[in-house]
Coordinates of C-alpha atoms in Angstrom, one line a residue:
Chain L
X1 CA -44.0 -17.0 -5.7
X2 CA -47.5 -18.1 -6.7
X3 CA -47.6 -20.9 -4.2
X4 CA -50.4 -20.7 -1.7
X5 CA -48.7 -22.8 0.9
X6 CA -47.3 -20.9 3.9
X7 CA -43.7 -20.0 3.3
X8 CA -43.3 -19.4 7.1
X9 CA -44.9 -21.6 9.7
X10 CA -44.2 -21.1 13.4
X11 CA -45.6 -23.7 15.9
X12 CA -45.5 -23.0 19.6
X13 CA -42.2 -21.1 19.4
X14 CA -40.7 -19.8 22.6
X15 CA -37.5 -17.8 23.2
X16 CA -35.9 -17.6 26.6
X17 CA -32.9 -15.4 27.4
X18 CA -30.7 -16.4 30.3
X19 CA -31.2 -19.3 32.7
X20 CA -32.4 -20.1 36.1
X21 CA -34.0 -17.4 38.2
X22 CA -32.8 -14.6 35.9
X23 CA -34.4 -16.3 32.8
X24 CA -36.6 -14.0 30.7
X25 CA -39.1 -15.5 28.4
X26 CA -39.4 -13.1 25.4
X27 CA -41.6 -15.3 23.3
X28 CA -44.2 -17.5 24.8
X29 CA -45.8 -20.0 22.4
X30 CA -46.1 -18.2 19.1
X31 CA -48.1 -19.8 16.2
X32 CA -47.8 -17.9 13.0
X33 CA -48.3 -18.8 9.3
X34 CA -47.2 -16.4 6.6
X35 CA -48.1 -17.2 3.0
X36 CA -46.1 -16.3 0.0
X37 CA -47.0 -12.9 -1.4
X38 CA -48.4 -11.6 1.9
X39 CA -47.4 -8.2 3.4
X40 CA -47.4 -8.6 7.2
X41 CA -46.8 -5.9 9.8
X42 CA -45.7 -7.0 13.2
X43 CA -46.7 -4.4 15.8
X44 CA -46.1 -4.1 19.5
X45 CA -44.7 -1.8 22.1
X46 CA -41.0 -2.0 23.0
X47 CA -40.3 -5.1 25.1
X48 CA -43.3 -6.9 23.7
X49 CA -41.1 -9.5 21.9
X50 CA -41.7 -8.3 18.4
X51 CA -38.0 -7.8 17.7
X52 CA -37.2 -11.3 19.0
X53 CA -39.9 -12.7 16.8
X54 CA -38.4 -10.8 13.9
X55 CA -34.9 -12.1 14.6
X56 CA -36.3 -15.7 14.7
X57 CA -38.3 -15.2 11.5
X58 CA -35.2 -13.7 9.8
X59 CA -33.0 -16.7 10.9
X60 CA -30.8 -14.3 12.8
X61 CA -31.6 -16.2 16.0
X62 CA -33.0 -19.6 16.8
X63 CA -36.0 -20.4 19.0
X64 CA -35.5 -22.0 22.4
X65 CA -38.3 -24.5 21.6
X66 CA -41.0 -25.0 19.0
X67 CA -40.9 -25.5 15.3
X68 CA -40.0 -23.2 12.5
X69 CA -40.7 -24.4 8.9
X70 CA -39.3 -22.1 6.2
X71 CA -40.7 -23.1 2.8
X72 CA -41.5 -26.5 4.4
X73 CA -38.0 -27.1 5.8
X74 CA -37.3 -27.2 9.6
X75 CA -34.8 -24.5 10.4
X76 CA -35.2 -24.2 14.2
X77 CA -32.2 -26.4 14.9
X78 CA -29.8 -25.1 12.3
X79 CA -26.3 -24.0 13.1
X80 CA -25.1 -20.4 12.9
X81 CA -23.5 -21.1 9.5
X82 CA -26.6 -22.9 8.1
X83 CA -28.8 -20.0 9.2
X84 CA -26.4 -17.6 7.5
X85 CA -26.7 -19.6 4.3
X86 CA -30.6 -19.4 4.5
X87 CA -30.3 -15.6 4.9
X88 CA -27.9 -15.4 2.0
X89 CA -30.0 -17.4 -0.4
X90 CA -33.6 -16.7 0.6
X91 CA -33.9 -13.6 2.7
X92 CA -33.5 -9.8 2.4
X93 CA -33.2 -7.3 5.2
X94 CA -33.9 -3.6 5.6
X95 CA -32.9 -2.0 8.9
X96 CA -33.9 1.1 10.7
X97 CA -30.4 2.6 10.4
X98 CA -30.0 1.8 6.7
X99 CA -26.6 0.2 7.4
X100 CA -25.1 1.1 4.1
X101 CA -21.3 1.0 3.7
X102 CA -20.1 4.6 3.9
X103 CA -18.0 6.1 1.1
X104 CA -19.3 3.4 -1.2
X105 CA -21.4 4.0 -4.2
X106 CA -25.1 3.0 -4.2
X107 CA -24.4 0.4 -6.8
X108 CA -21.7 -1.3 -4.8
X109 CA -23.9 -1.3 -1.7
X110 CA -26.6 -3.1 -3.7
X111 CA -24.0 -5.5 -5.1
X112 CA -22.9 -6.6 -1.6
X113 CA -25.3 -9.5 -1.0
X114 CA -24.7 -10.7 -4.6
X115 CA -21.0 -10.7 -3.9
X116 CA -21.6 -13.2 -1.1
X117 CA -23.6 -15.3 -3.4
X118 CA -20.5 -15.7 -5.6
X119 CA -22.1 -14.1 -8.6
X120 CA -19.9 -13.0 -11.5
X121 CA -19.0 -9.3 -11.9
X122 CA -21.2 -8.8 -14.9
X123 CA -24.3 -10.5 -13.4
X124 CA -23.8 -8.6 -10.2
X125 CA -23.7 -5.3 -12.0
X126 CA -26.8 -6.1 -14.0
X127 CA -28.9 -7.3 -11.1
X128 CA -27.8 -4.4 -8.9
X129 CA -28.8 -2.0 -11.6
X130 CA -32.2 -3.6 -12.0
X131 CA -32.8 -3.4 -8.2
X132 CA -31.7 0.2 -8.1
X133 CA -34.0 0.9 -11.0
X134 CA -36.9 -0.8 -9.1
X135 CA -36.5 1.7 -6.3
X136 CA -36.1 4.6 -8.7
X137 CA -32.4 5.4 -7.9
X138 CA -30.7 4.3 -11.0
X139 CA -29.5 7.8 -11.8
X140 CA -27.8 8.0 -8.3
X141 CA -26.0 4.7 -8.6
X142 CA -22.5 6.3 -8.6
X143 CA -23.2 8.5 -5.6
X144 CA -21.6 7.5 -2.3
X145 CA -24.2 6.5 0.3
X146 CA -23.3 9.4 2.5
X147 CA -24.1 11.8 -0.3
X148 CA -27.7 10.6 -0.4
X149 CA -30.7 11.8 1.7
X150 CA -32.1 9.5 4.4
X151 CA -35.0 8.5 2.3
X152 CA -32.7 7.7 -0.6
X153 CA -30.4 5.7 1.6
X154 CA -33.3 3.6 2.8
X155 CA -34.4 3.1 -0.8
X156 CA -30.8 1.9 -1.6
X157 CA -31.2 -0.5 1.4
X158 CA -34.5 -1.8 0.0
X159 CA -32.7 -2.3 -3.4
X160 CA -29.9 -4.2 -1.6
X161 CA -32.5 -6.4 0.1
X162 CA -34.4 -7.2 -3.1
X163 CA -31.4 -7.5 -5.4
X164 CA -31.1 -11.2 -4.6
X165 CA -34.8 -11.8 -5.3
X166 CA -35.4 -13.1 -1.8
X167 CA -38.3 -15.3 -0.8
X168 CA -39.1 -13.0 2.1
X169 CA -38.2 -9.3 2.7
X170 CA -37.7 -8.4 6.3
X171 CA -38.0 -4.8 7.3
X172 CA -37.1 -3.8 10.9
X173 CA -38.6 -0.4 11.7
X174 CA -37.8 0.8 8.1
X175 CA -39.2 4.2 8.7
X176 CA -37.9 4.8 12.2
X177 CA -35.3 7.3 11.2
X178 CA -37.4 9.1 8.5
X179 CA -39.8 12.0 8.6
X180 CA -43.5 11.4 7.7
X181 CA -43.3 12.3 4.1
X182 CA -40.3 10.2 3.3
X183 CA -41.7 7.4 5.5
X184 CA -44.7 7.3 3.2
X185 CA -42.5 7.1 0.1
X186 CA -40.6 4.2 1.5
X187 CA -43.8 2.4 2.6
X188 CA -45.3 3.0 -0.8
X189 CA -42.2 1.5 -2.4
X190 CA -42.4 -1.7 -0.2
X191 CA -46.1 -2.0 -0.9
X192 CA -45.5 -1.6 -4.6
X193 CA -42.8 -4.2 -4.6
X194 CA -45.2 -6.5 -2.7
X195 CA -48.1 -5.9 -5.2
X196 CA -46.3 -5.8 -8.5
X197 CA -43.4 -8.2 -7.9
X198 CA -45.2 -10.5 -5.4
X199 CA -42.4 -10.1 -2.8
X200 CA -43.4 -11.5 0.6
X201 CA -42.8 -8.7 3.1
X202 CA -42.6 -8.9 6.9
X203 CA -42.2 -5.6 8.7
X204 CA -41.8 -4.7 12.3
X205 CA -43.1 -1.3 13.3
X206 CA -44.7 0.5 16.3
X207 CA -46.3 3.2 14.1
X208 CA -49.9 2.3 13.3
X209 CA -49.9 4.5 10.2
X210 CA -47.0 2.5 8.7
X211 CA -48.6 -0.8 9.7
X212 CA -51.6 0.4 7.8
X213 CA -49.8 -0.2 4.5
X214 CA -49.7 -4.0 5.2
X215 CA -52.4 -6.5 4.3
X216 CA -52.2 -8.1 7.7
X217 CA -51.3 -6.8 11.1
X218 CA -50.0 -9.1 13.8
X219 CA -49.9 -7.5 17.3
X220 CA -47.5 -9.0 19.9
X221 CA -48.1 -8.4 23.6
X222 CA -45.9 -9.9 26.3
X223 CA -44.5 -12.6 24.0
X224 CA -47.8 -13.8 22.6
X225 CA -49.8 -12.9 19.6
X226 CA -52.7 -10.7 20.9
X227 CA -54.4 -10.1 17.6
X228 CA -54.0 -11.0 13.9
X229 CA -56.2 -9.1 11.5
X230 CA -56.5 -8.5 7.8
X231 CA -57.0 -5.0 6.6
X232 CA -58.3 -6.0 3.3
X233 CA -59.7 -9.3 2.0
X234 CA -58.2 -9.8 -1.5
X235 CA -59.2 -13.4 -2.0
X236 CA -57.1 -14.9 0.7
X237 CA -58.9 -16.4 3.7
X238 CA -57.3 -15.9 7.1
X239 CA -56.9 -19.2 9.0
X240 CA -54.6 -17.9 11.6
X241 CA -55.6 -18.5 15.2
Chain V
X1 CA -14.3 -17.8 -1.8
X2 CA -10.8 -16.5 -1.6
X3 CA -11.3 -14.3 -4.7
X4 CA -14.4 -13.0 -3.2
X5 CA -12.6 -12.2 0.1
X6 CA -9.9 -10.5 -2.0
X7 CA -12.5 -8.4 -3.8
X8 CA -14.2 -7.4 -0.6
X9 CA -10.9 -6.7 1.2
X10 CA -9.6 -4.5 -1.7
X11 CA -12.9 -2.6 -1.7
X12 CA -12.6 -2.0 2.0
X13 CA -9.0 -0.8 1.7
X14 CA -9.9 1.6 -1.1
X15 CA -12.8 2.8 0.9
X16 CA -10.5 4.2 3.6
X17 CA -7.1 4.8 2.1
X18 CA -5.9 7.0 5.0
X19 CA -6.7 4.2 7.5
X20 CA -4.9 1.7 5.3
X21 CA -1.9 4.0 5.0
X22 CA -1.6 4.4 8.8
X23 CA -2.1 0.7 9.3
X24 CA 0.9 -0.2 7.1
X25 CA 3.2 2.7 7.9
X26 CA 4.9 0.6 10.5
X27 CA 5.4 -2.3 8.0
X28 CA 6.7 0.1 5.3
X29 CA 9.3 1.5 7.7
X30 CA 10.2 -1.9 9.1
X31 CA 10.7 -3.6 5.7
X32 CA 12.6 -0.5 4.4
X33 CA 14.8 -0.5 7.5
X34 CA 15.7 -4.2 7.1
X35 CA 16.4 -3.9 3.4
X36 CA 18.4 -0.7 3.7
X37 CA 20.5 -1.9 6.6
X38 CA 21.3 -5.2 5.0
X39 CA 22.1 -3.8 1.5
X40 CA 24.3 -1.0 2.9
X41 CA 26.0 -3.6 5.1
X42 CA 26.6 -5.8 2.2
X43 CA 27.9 -2.9 0.2
X44 CA 30.3 -2.0 3.0
X45 CA 31.5 -5.6 3.2
X46 CA 31.9 -5.7 -0.6
X47 CA 33.8 -2.4 -0.5
X48 CA 36.2 -3.5 2.2
X49 CA 36.9 -6.9 0.6
X50 CA 37.5 -5.4 -2.9
X51 CA 39.7 -2.7 -1.6
X52 CA 41.8 -5.1 0.4
X53 CA 42.0 -7.5 -2.5
X54 CA 43.0 -4.6 -4.8
X55 CA 46.2 -4.4 -2.9
X56 CA 47.2 -7.5 -4.6
X57 CA 46.6 -11.1 -3.9
X58 CA 50.2 -11.9 -3.2
X59 CA 50.8 -9.1 -0.8
X60 CA 51.8 -9.8 2.9
X61 CA 51.8 -7.2 5.7
X62 CA 54.1 -7.3 8.7
X63 CA 53.1 -5.0 11.5
X64 CA 54.5 -4.8 15.1
X65 CA 52.1 -5.9 17.8
X66 CA 49.5 -8.6 17.6
X67 CA 46.6 -6.2 17.3
X68 CA 45.0 -7.5 20.5
X69 CA 45.9 -7.2 24.1
X70 CA 48.1 -4.8 25.9
X71 CA 51.2 -5.4 23.7
X72 CA 49.2 -4.2 20.7
X73 CA 50.4 -0.6 20.7
X74 CA 53.7 -0.9 22.5
X75 CA 55.7 -3.5 20.5
X76 CA 58.9 -2.1 19.0
X77 CA 59.0 -1.4 15.3
X78 CA 61.1 -3.2 12.7
X79 CA 64.6 -2.4 11.5
X80 CA 65.5 -1.6 7.9
X81 CA 67.8 -4.6 8.1
X82 CA 64.8 -6.9 8.9
X83 CA 63.4 -6.0 5.5
X84 CA 66.8 -6.6 3.8
X85 CA 67.1 -10.0 5.6
X86 CA 63.6 -11.0 4.5
X87 CA 64.2 -9.9 0.9
X88 CA 67.4 -11.8 0.8
X89 CA 66.7 -14.8 3.0
X90 CA 63.1 -15.9 2.3
X91 CA 62.9 -17.7 -1.0
X92 CA 59.3 -16.9 -1.9
X93 CA 59.6 -13.2 -1.5
X94 CA 59.9 -10.9 -4.6
X95 CA 60.4 -7.6 -2.8
X96 CA 60.0 -6.0 0.6
X97 CA 59.1 -2.4 1.2
X98 CA 59.7 -1.1 4.8
X99 CA 57.4 1.8 5.7
X100 CA 58.0 4.7 8.1
X101 CA 54.9 6.9 8.3
X102 CA 54.9 10.5 9.7
X103 CA 52.0 12.9 9.7
X104 CA 53.2 16.2 8.1
X105 CA 51.8 19.4 6.6
X106 CA 52.8 19.9 3.0
X107 CA 53.2 23.5 2.0
X108 CA 53.5 25.0 -1.5
X109 CA 53.4 28.8 -1.8
X110 CA 50.2 29.8 -0.1
X111 CA 48.6 26.3 -0.1
X112 CA 49.0 23.8 2.6
X113 CA 47.6 20.3 3.1
X114 CA 47.9 17.9 6.1
X115 CA 48.9 14.6 4.8
X116 CA 51.0 11.5 5.5
X117 CA 54.7 11.3 4.6
X118 CA 55.8 7.7 3.9
X119 CA 59.5 6.9 4.0
X120 CA 60.3 3.7 2.1
X121 CA 62.5 2.1 -0.5
X122 CA 62.3 2.2 -4.3
X123 CA 60.6 -1.2 -4.2
X124 CA 57.5 0.3 -2.6
X125 CA 56.0 1.5 -5.8
X126 CA 55.9 -1.9 -7.4
X127 CA 55.0 -3.7 -4.1
X128 CA 52.0 -1.4 -3.4
X129 CA 51.0 -1.4 -7.0
X130 CA 51.4 2.3 -7.7
X131 CA 51.4 3.6 -11.2
X132 CA 52.9 6.9 -12.2
X133 CA 50.8 9.7 -13.6
X134 CA 53.8 11.9 -14.2
X135 CA 57.5 12.0 -13.5
X136 CA 59.4 9.1 -12.0
X137 CA 60.1 7.3 -8.7
X138 CA 63.1 8.3 -6.6
X139 CA 66.3 6.4 -7.5
X140 CA 68.5 4.1 -5.6
X141 CA 71.2 6.8 -5.6
X142 CA 68.7 9.3 -4.1
X143 CA 67.8 6.7 -1.5
X144 CA 71.4 6.1 -0.5
X145 CA 72.1 9.8 -0.5
X146 CA 69.0 10.6 1.6
X147 CA 68.1 13.2 -1.0
X148 CA 65.2 15.6 -0.4
X149 CA 63.0 14.3 -3.2
X150 CA 59.4 13.2 -3.1
X151 CA 56.6 11.7 -5.0
X152 CA 53.1 13.1 -4.5
X153 CA 49.7 11.4 -4.3
X154 CA 47.0 12.7 -6.5
X155 CA 45.1 14.4 -3.7
X156 CA 48.2 16.3 -2.5
X157 CA 48.8 17.5 -6.0
X158 CA 45.3 18.8 -6.5
X159 CA 45.2 20.5 -3.1
X160 CA 48.6 22.2 -3.5
X161 CA 49.0 22.7 -7.2
X162 CA 45.5 22.7 -8.6
X163 CA 46.0 22.6 -12.4
X164 CA 49.7 23.4 -12.3
X165 CA 52.4 20.8 -13.1
X166 CA 54.1 19.9 -9.8
X167 CA 57.1 18.0 -11.2
X168 CA 60.2 20.0 -10.5
X169 CA 58.5 22.3 -8.0
X170 CA 59.7 22.4 -4.4
X171 CA 57.4 21.8 -1.5
X172 CA 58.0 22.1 2.3
X173 CA 57.3 19.2 4.6
X174 CA 57.7 20.4 8.2
X175 CA 61.3 21.8 8.1
X176 CA 62.3 20.0 5.0
X177 CA 62.3 21.4 1.5
X178 CA 62.1 18.7 -1.1
X179 CA 61.7 18.5 -4.9
X180 CA 58.8 16.8 -6.5
X181 CA 60.0 14.2 -8.9
X182 CA 56.9 12.3 -9.7
X183 CA 53.1 12.1 -9.3
X184 CA 51.2 8.8 -8.5
X185 CA 48.1 7.8 -10.4
X186 CA 44.9 8.1 -8.3
X187 CA 43.8 4.9 -6.4
X188 CA 40.7 6.3 -4.6
X189 CA 39.3 5.3 -1.3
X190 CA 41.0 2.7 0.8
X191 CA 39.5 -0.3 2.6
X192 CA 38.8 1.7 5.8
X193 CA 37.4 4.7 3.9
X194 CA 40.6 6.7 4.0
X195 CA 42.0 8.6 1.1
X196 CA 44.9 6.5 -0.3
X197 CA 45.9 9.4 -2.6
X198 CA 46.7 11.8 0.3
X199 CA 50.3 10.7 0.6
X200 CA 53.8 12.0 0.0
X201 CA 56.4 9.3 -0.6
X202 CA 60.1 9.9 0.2
X203 CA 63.2 7.8 0.6
X204 CA 63.2 6.1 4.0
X205 CA 66.6 7.5 4.7
X206 CA 65.4 11.0 4.0
X207 CA 62.5 10.6 6.5
X208 CA 64.7 9.0 9.1
X209 CA 67.4 11.7 8.9
X210 CA 65.6 14.9 8.0
X211 CA 61.9 14.6 8.8
X212 CA 61.1 12.3 11.7
X213 CA 63.9 12.9 14.0
X214 CA 65.9 10.1 15.7
X215 CA 63.9 7.2 17.0
X216 CA 66.7 4.6 17.2
X217 CA 67.0 2.1 14.4
X218 CA 63.7 0.3 15.1
X219 CA 61.5 2.8 13.5
X220 CA 59.9 0.9 10.6
X221 CA 56.2 1.0 11.2
X222 CA 55.3 -1.9 8.8
X223 CA 56.6 -3.9 6.0
X224 CA 54.8 -4.7 2.8
X225 CA 56.1 -7.9 1.4
X226 CA 55.2 -9.1 -2.1
X227 CA 55.4 -12.8 -2.7
X228 CA 56.5 -14.4 -6.0
X229 CA 53.7 -15.6 -8.3
X230 CA 52.7 -19.1 -7.6
X231 CA 54.2 -19.2 -4.2
X232 CA 51.9 -20.2 -1.3
X233 CA 51.2 -17.1 0.8
X234 CA 50.9 -19.3 3.9
X235 CA 54.4 -20.6 3.4
X236 CA 55.8 -17.1 3.0
X237 CA 53.9 -15.9 6.1
X238 CA 55.5 -18.8 8.1
X239 CA 59.0 -18.1 6.8
X240 CA 58.7 -14.4 7.4
X241 CA 57.4 -15.1 10.9
X242 CA 60.4 -17.4 11.6
X243 CA 62.9 -14.8 10.4
X244 CA 61.3 -12.0 12.5
X245 CA 61.1 -14.2 15.6
X246 CA 64.7 -15.0 15.2
X247 CA 65.8 -11.4 14.7
X248 CA 63.6 -10.1 17.5
X249 CA 65.0 -12.7 19.9
X250 CA 61.7 -14.4 20.7
X251 CA 62.3 -17.7 22.2
X252 CA 60.4 -20.9 21.4
X253 CA 57.1 -21.0 23.4
X254 CA 56.9 -17.2 23.6
X255 CA 54.2 -15.3 21.7
X256 CA 54.9 -13.2 18.7
X257 CA 55.0 -9.4 19.3
X258 CA 54.2 -8.7 15.7
X259 CA 51.7 -9.9 13.1
X260 CA 52.2 -11.2 9.6
X261 CA 49.0 -11.2 7.5
X262 CA 48.3 -11.8 3.9
X263 CA 45.7 -9.7 2.2
X264 CA 43.2 -12.5 2.0
X265 CA 43.3 -12.9 5.8
X266 CA 42.9 -9.1 6.2
X267 CA 40.0 -9.1 3.8
X268 CA 38.4 -12.0 5.6
X269 CA 38.9 -10.4 9.0
X270 CA 37.4 -7.1 7.9
X271 CA 34.5 -8.6 6.0
X272 CA 33.6 -10.9 8.8
X273 CA 33.4 -7.8 11.1
X274 CA 31.2 -5.9 8.7
X275 CA 29.1 -9.0 8.1
X276 CA 28.4 -9.3 11.8
X277 CA 27.5 -5.6 11.9
X278 CA 25.2 -6.1 8.9
X279 CA 23.3 -8.9 10.7
X280 CA 23.2 -6.9 13.9
X281 CA 21.7 -3.9 12.1
X282 CA 19.3 -6.2 10.2
X283 CA 18.2 -7.7 13.5
X284 CA 17.6 -4.3 15.0
X285 CA 15.6 -3.3 11.9
X286 CA 13.6 -6.6 12.1
X287 CA 12.4 -5.4 15.5
X288 CA 11.0 -2.4 13.9
X289 CA 9.1 -4.7 11.5
X290 CA 7.7 -6.5 14.5
X291 CA 6.6 -3.2 15.9
X292 CA 5.0 -2.5 12.6
X293 CA 3.1 -5.8 12.9
X294 CA 1.8 -4.7 16.3
X295 CA 0.7 -1.5 14.6
X296 CA -1.3 -3.5 12.2
X297 CA -3.0 -5.5 15.0
X298 CA -3.7 -2.3 16.9
X299 CA -5.4 -0.5 14.0
X300 CA -7.2 -3.6 12.8
X301 CA -8.6 -4.1 16.3
X302 CA -9.8 -0.5 16.5
X303 CA -11.2 -0.9 13.0
X304 CA -13.2 -4.1 13.9
X305 CA -14.8 -2.2 16.8
X306 CA -15.5 0.8 14.5
X307 CA -16.9 -1.4 11.8
X308 CA -19.1 -3.6 14.1
X309 CA -22.3 -2.5 12.4
X310 CA -20.8 -3.1 9.0
X311 CA -19.8 -6.6 10.2
X312 CA -23.3 -7.1 11.6
X313 CA -24.8 -6.1 8.2
X314 CA -22.5 -8.5 6.3
X315 CA -23.5 -11.3 8.6
X316 CA -27.2 -10.5 8.4
X317 CA -27.1 -10.6 4.6
X318 CA -25.5 -14.0 4.8
X319 CA -21.8 -13.7 5.3
X320 CA -20.4 -16.7 7.1
X321 CA -18.2 -16.2 10.2
X322 CA -15.3 -17.7 8.3
X323 CA -15.9 -15.4 5.4
X324 CA -15.7 -12.4 7.8
X325 CA -12.6 -13.9 9.3
X326 CA -11.1 -14.4 5.8
X327 CA -12.1 -10.8 4.8
X328 CA -10.2 -9.3 7.7
X329 CA -7.3 -11.6 7.4
X330 CA -7.0 -10.9 3.6
X331 CA -7.3 -7.2 4.4
X332 CA -4.4 -7.4 6.8
X333 CA -2.4 -9.5 4.4
X334 CA -3.1 -7.3 1.4
X335 CA -2.2 -4.2 3.5
X336 CA 1.0 -5.7 4.8
X337 CA 2.0 -7.0 1.3
X338 CA 1.4 -3.5 -0.1
X339 CA 3.4 -2.2 2.9
X340 CA 6.2 -4.6 2.1
X341 CA 6.3 -3.6 -1.6
X342 CA 6.3 0.1 -0.8
X343 CA 9.0 -0.6 1.9
X344 CA 11.2 -2.4 -0.6
X345 CA 10.8 0.4 -3.2
X346 CA 11.6 3.0 -0.6
X347 CA 14.6 0.9 0.6
X348 CA 15.9 0.6 -3.0
X349 CA 15.8 4.4 -3.5
X350 CA 17.1 5.3 0.0
X351 CA 19.9 2.7 0.0
X352 CA 20.9 3.9 -3.6
X353 CA 21.2 7.5 -2.3
X354 CA 23.0 6.4 0.8
X355 CA 25.4 4.1 -1.0
X356 CA 26.3 7.0 -3.4
X357 CA 26.8 9.4 -0.4
X358 CA 28.9 6.9 1.5
X359 CA 30.9 5.9 -1.6
X360 CA 30.2 2.2 -1.2
X361 CA 28.8 -0.1 -3.9
X362 CA 25.0 -0.3 -4.3
X363 CA 24.1 -3.9 -3.9
X364 CA 20.6 -5.3 -4.5
X365 CA 20.3 -8.7 -2.9
X366 CA 17.1 -10.3 -4.2
X367 CA 17.1 -12.7 -1.2
X368 CA 16.9 -10.1 1.4
X369 CA 14.1 -8.4 -0.5
X370 CA 12.2 -11.7 -0.8
X371 CA 12.8 -12.4 2.9
X372 CA 11.6 -9.0 4.0
X373 CA 8.5 -9.3 1.7
X374 CA 7.7 -12.8 3.0
X375 CA 8.2 -11.5 6.5
X376 CA 5.8 -8.7 6.0
X377 CA 3.2 -11.2 4.7
X378 CA 3.7 -13.3 7.8
X379 CA 3.4 -10.2 10.0
X380 CA 0.0 -9.4 8.3
X381 CA -1.4 -12.9 8.8
X382 CA -0.1 -13.3 12.4
X383 CA -1.1 -9.9 13.6
X384 CA -4.3 -9.7 11.5
X385 CA -5.6 -13.0 13.0
X386 CA -6.6 -11.7 16.4
X387 CA -8.7 -8.8 15.0
X388 CA -10.2 -11.1 12.3
X389 CA -11.2 -13.7 14.8
X390 CA -12.8 -11.0 17.0
X391 CA -14.8 -9.8 13.9
X392 CA -15.9 -13.4 13.0
X393 CA -17.2 -14.0 16.5
X394 CA -19.5 -11.1 16.6
X395 CA -23.2 -11.9 16.9
X396 CA -25.1 -10.3 14.0
X397 CA -28.0 -9.1 16.1
X398 CA -25.7 -7.4 18.7
X399 CA -23.5 -6.1 16.0
X400 CA -26.3 -4.4 14.1
X401 CA -27.5 -2.6 17.3
X402 CA -23.9 -1.5 18.1
X403 CA -23.7 2.3 18.4

């Protein structure tokens, strides 16, 4: 996690939906480098292409053209299965709607991605407890997800995303369903994980206040990057065009 | 990977027990129906066979009519002299008991009981394998004299006399008053479920002269013929048939108007009938298992739609399409196996209770249980596949957005 080389490099990435006269170009030549340890917020209005960009960055979707190097490896041409394996081993996700399994304890929810990694029961328990402890919910580990408040549920979702020690944590509108106070708590949690544990975080949001927690704000307008600014210079020089 | 899928599937089932229960209800009922039907059918077959065989392995029955076709009911009865001729003329025969049967109400003081009066010869008791609980059979002299004496079956005794001793008492049968000289030991239910002990045995001459009224001399309803030990039943059947054809004036080339069957044949005929019925019932029950399978598919399909977001999440955190497929397939399989097990347990209990109530033996056939269990597993895989494939084909991005 101390590597200074970009963990994510996009070069002239485009994404087109449909074909022929009905084709819609959602991304139009994106170049983006994200270094390990960075906390990047991707902003933009709805329809700007920020969600498409997020899906491509998170290997949920593949670009129509262009290059995507993840930790130096080209992933733009990978199959559905191969992308799933990248997500399993290197990425963590937090969604707007939490997406926890209902009637399932917080601990078992956090264990879920570890289960797909084929980890043994003991290891799984241990790692899930550690992740829950990191988000301050260890005492709630046996509560079913539907017994928790929205903020707590989102913290469980963060724990689930970091339980696998991912190279990059993706958060898609993580505060979209939360009120301001709880939103701040969740943002402070992500910021804290980024600072203290060095987790690279990429967050999509349309709220400037939430984007303000990030080190760097990338604004997407009509499928291109309109601006890329650093909020605070902490020794890292911005080279991004 | 399989173990993983199993862990995930079991967690999913535990997470929604009601849904799981509803999903497998059809399979539970289907498996239970198959197992109950087949084990009761086998019990019935066993019961029929053993009852017929309990008549004695060297017993041969002669009855008028061939049992099929229009002549079945209308063929004339046998004569008493037919029985005497067979006893004297066929070498393999030990004894012959002609039977004349009349429905009659037996009355003693205030009690009455509708039963069957059987007129026969003294040989009947040994031919039919009756033991005496009390008293004695009627004698040759009483037969010749057409005396009003009778021997009662166990049921008749308990209905008319309760705990009293019937020997020496006088009962009324229709217009005839007769003295009870003996009581038969209980035999229990017969091959067709009838009560063999509801019987009053009298000398044939007494029935002919005093009870049944005149019916000419061809009034013997059937003959029970007991073959000597070691004699081939087939040969005795052939010889008896020849004698009867001759005495009834049936010319060569004409069909018999009577049947001569040995007990093994009777047992085979009856048990093949009940076997066919068993398979038929089993097949009907198997249809319900199929319907149960469709129920699984139904609920699994609904459940895939309902769980679209969950599937999207699983895929986004790295579940492969084939792992999702496997999860749903294993879920369907585990559910239907549990359904199969529950169905078998249910069937064992229900068929035990029913077998007791119907008075047939309780038979557990491990094969049918295994077959039903394997079938339920197959049902799970076959009907779980379509929903599982639908789940595996979901796109994670779309699935996550699904409301």
